[in-house]
Amino acid sequence: MWFFLYLLATLHMQAQERVGFFSRDAVLRALPDYMAAQASLDKLRGQYDAETQRVEDEFNRKYEEFLEGQRDFAPTILQKRQTELQELMSKNIQFRQEAARLLQQAEHDAMATLYAKIGEAAKAIGKERGLAFILNTDGDALQYVDESIGVDLTQDIISRLR
């Protein structure tokens, strides 16, 4: 934090240098590629949810059959059915965990590509305008920038990427 304050103070003293800033989240949400990525992720999430529901329904059906017949099962059949139910439950838990991991990885991959595009656009605009550096304002990292040394590049980056 002190480093940024030092940089801003230094820049303020050197009138020829300027700083740029933008909201990466605002740029991201304005990109058509973001909407496509979200739609793709939603479709994948829906597929995993449907499969999760299918295996839960299968487990519930087998569990109900087990409950209905447990009094009539021979001890070895009862034990076999219990083992099957335990294995099915274990597989369902593993599937949920793997699905969550795969969804997280798919989201990371989709966003990494978009973040790279945004970074390249910001870099190009920064070079064109002769800016010393460009800051991301998301997460309250940058509360204030003096307009005499700072310029908001959010719309410029959005325009470049559309």
mmCIF file of C-alpha atoms in Angstrom:
data_model
loop_
_atom_site.group_PDB
_atom_site.id
_atom_site.type_symbol
_atom_site.label_atom_id
_atom_site.label_comp_id
_atom_site.label_asym_id
_atom_site.label_seq_id
_atom_site.Cartn_x
_atom_site.Cartn_y
_atom_site.Cartn_z
ATOM 1 C CA MET A 1 0.000 0.000 0.000
ATOM 2 C CA TRP A 2 2.790 2.394 0.900
ATOM 3 C CA PHE A 3 4.486 1.540 -2.348
ATOM 4 C CA PHE A 4 1.448 2.716 -4.325
ATOM 5 C CA LEU A 5 1.258 5.914 -2.298
ATOM 6 C CA TYR A 6 4.937 6.547 -2.968
ATOM 7 C CA LEU A 7 4.438 5.942 -6.671
ATOM 8 C CA LEU A 8 1.457 8.258 -6.795
ATOM 9 C CA ALA A 9 3.339 10.986 -4.920
ATOM 10 C CA THR A 10 6.305 10.596 -7.268
ATOM 11 C CA LEU A 11 4.025 10.781 -10.270
ATOM 12 C CA HIS A 12 2.326 13.857 -8.924
ATOM 13 C CA MET A 13 5.700 15.582 -8.742
ATOM 14 C CA GLN A 14 6.536 14.630 -12.310
ATOM 15 C CA ALA A 15 3.773 16.238 -14.371
ATOM 16 C CA GLN A 16 4.804 14.539 -17.619
ATOM 17 C CA GLU A 17 4.069 11.076 -16.228
ATOM 18 C CA ARG A 18 0.495 9.850 -15.780
ATOM 19 C CA VAL A 19 -1.227 6.865 -14.276
ATOM 20 C CA GLY A 20 -4.122 4.916 -15.724
ATOM 21 C CA PHE A 21 -6.736 2.944 -13.883
ATOM 22 C CA PHE A 22 -9.675 0.727 -14.745
ATOM 23 C CA SER A 23 -12.117 -1.780 -13.311
ATOM 24 C CA ARG A 24 -11.252 -5.235 -14.634
ATOM 25 C CA ASP A 25 -14.607 -6.544 -13.435
ATOM 26 C CA ALA A 26 -16.505 -3.851 -15.358
ATOM 27 C CA VAL A 27 -14.491 -4.571 -18.485
ATOM 28 C CA LEU A 28 -14.999 -8.304 -18.071
ATOM 29 C CA ARG A 29 -18.783 -8.011 -17.683
ATOM 30 C CA ALA A 30 -18.969 -5.830 -20.827
ATOM 31 C CA LEU A 31 -17.262 -8.382 -23.074
ATOM 32 C CA PRO A 32 -19.332 -10.612 -25.365
ATOM 33 C CA ASP A 33 -16.763 -13.375 -24.737
ATOM 34 C CA TYR A 34 -17.616 -13.198 -21.036
ATOM 35 C CA MET A 35 -21.294 -13.827 -21.734
ATOM 36 C CA ALA A 36 -20.373 -16.765 -23.981
ATOM 37 C CA ALA A 37 -18.058 -18.170 -21.297
ATOM 38 C CA GLN A 38 -20.773 -17.814 -18.661
ATOM 39 C CA ALA A 39 -23.307 -19.549 -20.924
ATOM 40 C CA SER A 40 -20.864 -22.387 -21.523
ATOM 41 C CA LEU A 41 -20.151 -22.718 -17.805
ATOM 42 C CA ASP A 42 -23.884 -22.645 -17.006
ATOM 43 C CA LYS A 43 -24.486 -25.430 -19.541
ATOM 44 C CA LEU A 44 -21.688 -27.531 -18.046
ATOM 45 C CA ARG A 45 -22.986 -26.838 -14.521
ATOM 46 C CA GLY A 46 -26.458 -27.947 -15.649
ATOM 47 C CA GLN A 47 -25.059 -31.204 -17.024
ATOM 48 C CA TYR A 48 -23.255 -31.957 -13.772
ATOM 49 C CA ASP A 49 -26.351 -31.045 -11.756
ATOM 50 C CA ALA A 50 -28.509 -33.353 -13.888
ATOM 51 C CA GLU A 51 -26.069 -36.228 -13.460
ATOM 52 C CA THR A 52 -25.854 -35.592 -9.730
ATOM 53 C CA GLN A 53 -29.650 -35.678 -9.494
ATOM 54 C CA ARG A 54 -29.791 -38.890 -11.538
ATOM 55 C CA VAL A 55 -27.361 -40.724 -9.269
ATOM 56 C CA GLU A 56 -29.103 -39.401 -6.157
ATOM 57 C CA ASP A 57 -32.419 -40.700 -7.493
ATOM 58 C CA GLU A 58 -30.795 -44.063 -8.222
ATOM 59 C CA PHE A 59 -29.359 -44.213 -4.699
ATOM 60 C CA ASN A 60 -32.722 -43.298 -3.133
ATOM 61 C CA ARG A 61 -34.508 -45.946 -5.193
ATOM 62 C CA LYS A 62 -32.018 -48.642 -4.171
ATOM 63 C CA TYR A 63 -32.157 -47.501 -0.539
ATOM 64 C CA GLU A 64 -35.958 -47.732 -0.512
ATOM 65 C CA GLU A 65 -35.760 -51.216 -2.041
ATOM 66 C CA PHE A 66 -33.256 -52.148 0.645
ATOM 67 C CA LEU A 67 -35.522 -50.850 3.426
ATOM 68 C CA GLU A 68 -38.551 -52.679 2.028
ATOM 69 C CA GLY A 69 -36.757 -56.016 1.696
ATOM 70 C CA GLN A 70 -34.287 -56.002 4.562
ATOM 71 C CA ARG A 71 -36.476 -58.158 6.807
ATOM 72 C CA ASP A 72 -36.747 -60.846 4.139
ATOM 73 C CA PHE A 73 -33.118 -60.856 2.944
ATOM 74 C CA ALA A 74 -30.767 -63.614 3.969
ATOM 75 C CA PRO A 75 -27.843 -62.222 6.027
ATOM 76 C CA THR A 76 -25.370 -62.483 3.124
ATOM 77 C CA ILE A 77 -27.755 -60.672 0.738
ATOM 78 C CA LEU A 78 -28.408 -58.013 3.376
ATOM 79 C CA GLN A 79 -24.661 -57.466 3.797
ATOM 80 C CA LYS A 80 -24.140 -57.396 0.029
ATOM 81 C CA ARG A 81 -26.871 -54.754 -0.422
ATOM 82 C CA GLN A 82 -25.461 -52.646 2.415
ATOM 83 C CA THR A 83 -22.033 -52.776 0.781
ATOM 84 C CA GLU A 84 -23.547 -51.795 -2.591
ATOM 85 C CA LEU A 85 -25.276 -48.812 -1.002
ATOM 86 C CA GLN A 86 -22.095 -47.709 0.747
ATOM 87 C CA GLU A 87 -20.105 -47.993 -2.491
ATOM 88 C CA LEU A 88 -22.759 -46.093 -4.423
ATOM 89 C CA MET A 89 -22.779 -43.325 -1.807
ATOM 90 C CA SER A 90 -18.987 -43.141 -1.895
ATOM 91 C CA LYS A 91 -18.985 -42.908 -5.710
ATOM 92 C CA ASN A 92 -21.634 -40.183 -5.584
ATOM 93 C CA ILE A 93 -19.544 -38.141 -3.146
ATOM 94 C CA GLN A 94 -16.441 -38.596 -5.320
ATOM 95 C CA PHE A 95 -18.409 -37.549 -8.408
ATOM 96 C CA ARG A 96 -19.657 -34.377 -6.707
ATOM 97 C CA GLN A 97 -16.145 -33.467 -5.632
ATOM 98 C CA GLU A 98 -14.725 -34.130 -9.088
ATOM 99 C CA ALA A 99 -17.538 -32.181 -10.747
ATOM 100 C CA ALA A 100 -16.879 -29.205 -8.474
ATOM 101 C CA ARG A 101 -13.168 -29.391 -9.266
ATOM 102 C CA LEU A 102 -13.792 -29.621 -13.004
ATOM 103 C CA LEU A 103 -16.235 -26.711 -12.925
ATOM 104 C CA GLN A 104 -13.754 -24.598 -11.003
ATOM 105 C CA GLN A 105 -11.005 -25.497 -13.498
ATOM 106 C CA ALA A 106 -13.260 -24.696 -16.472
ATOM 107 C CA GLU A 107 -14.100 -21.309 -14.952
ATOM 108 C CA HIS A 108 -10.442 -20.605 -14.237
ATOM 109 C CA ASP A 109 -9.457 -21.489 -17.807
ATOM 110 C CA ALA A 110 -12.217 -19.368 -19.341
ATOM 111 C CA MET A 111 -11.421 -16.363 -17.162
ATOM 112 C CA ALA A 112 -7.645 -16.677 -17.644
ATOM 113 C CA THR A 113 -8.091 -16.207 -21.385
ATOM 114 C CA LEU A 114 -10.286 -13.152 -20.866
ATOM 115 C CA TYR A 115 -7.960 -11.685 -18.223
ATOM 116 C CA ALA A 116 -5.054 -12.074 -20.649
ATOM 117 C CA LYS A 117 -6.990 -10.199 -23.356
ATOM 118 C CA ILE A 118 -7.837 -7.416 -20.912
ATOM 119 C CA GLY A 119 -4.215 -7.209 -19.784
ATOM 120 C CA GLU A 120 -2.954 -6.957 -23.364
ATOM 121 C CA ALA A 121 -5.479 -4.227 -24.188
ATOM 122 C CA ALA A 122 -4.524 -2.271 -21.055
ATOM 123 C CA LYS A 123 -0.845 -2.626 -21.885
ATOM 124 C CA ALA A 124 -1.359 -1.421 -25.469
ATOM 125 C CA ILE A 125 -3.407 1.580 -24.347
ATOM 126 C CA GLY A 126 -0.855 2.393 -21.659
ATOM 127 C CA LYS A 127 1.961 2.405 -24.216
ATOM 128 C CA GLU A 128 -0.051 4.485 -26.678
ATOM 129 C CA ARG A 129 -0.803 7.098 -24.038
ATOM 130 C CA GLY A 130 2.623 7.051 -22.453
ATOM 131 C CA LEU A 131 1.336 6.023 -19.037
ATOM 132 C CA ALA A 132 3.772 5.055 -16.311
ATOM 133 C CA PHE A 133 1.483 2.263 -15.056
ATOM 134 C CA ILE A 134 -2.135 1.170 -14.930
ATOM 135 C CA LEU A 135 -3.936 0.083 -11.772
ATOM 136 C CA ASN A 136 -6.970 -2.155 -11.327
ATOM 137 C CA THR A 137 -9.531 -0.398 -9.101
ATOM 138 C CA ASP A 138 -11.424 -3.545 -8.117
ATOM 139 C CA GLY A 139 -11.514 -4.658 -4.495
ATOM 140 C CA ASP A 140 -11.188 -1.109 -3.162
ATOM 141 C CA ALA A 141 -7.476 -1.220 -3.957
ATOM 142 C CA LEU A 142 -7.579 2.329 -5.278
ATOM 143 C CA GLN A 143 -9.878 4.682 -3.430
ATOM 144 C CA TYR A 144 -8.944 7.895 -5.194
ATOM 145 C CA VAL A 145 -6.863 9.132 -8.108
ATOM 146 C CA ASP A 146 -6.212 12.791 -8.809
ATOM 147 C CA GLU A 147 -7.638 13.401 -12.282
ATOM 148 C CA SER A 148 -4.637 15.584 -13.106
ATOM 149 C CA ILE A 149 -2.368 12.537 -13.024
ATOM 150 C CA GLY A 150 -4.812 9.664 -13.445
ATOM 151 C CA VAL A 151 -7.082 8.697 -16.293
ATOM 152 C CA ASP A 152 -9.900 6.130 -16.201
ATOM 153 C CA LEU A 153 -9.313 3.643 -19.016
ATOM 154 C CA THR A 154 -12.290 1.355 -18.380
ATOM 155 C CA GLN A 155 -14.317 2.470 -21.413
ATOM 156 C CA ASP A 156 -11.214 2.612 -23.633
ATOM 157 C CA ILE A 157 -10.382 -1.001 -22.824
ATOM 158 C CA ILE A 158 -13.982 -2.088 -23.370
ATOM 159 C CA SER A 159 -14.025 -0.337 -26.762
ATOM 160 C CA ARG A 160 -10.762 -1.948 -27.810
ATOM 161 C CA LEU A 161 -11.984 -5.427 -26.943
ATOM 162 C CA ARG A 162 -15.392 -5.222 -28.621
#
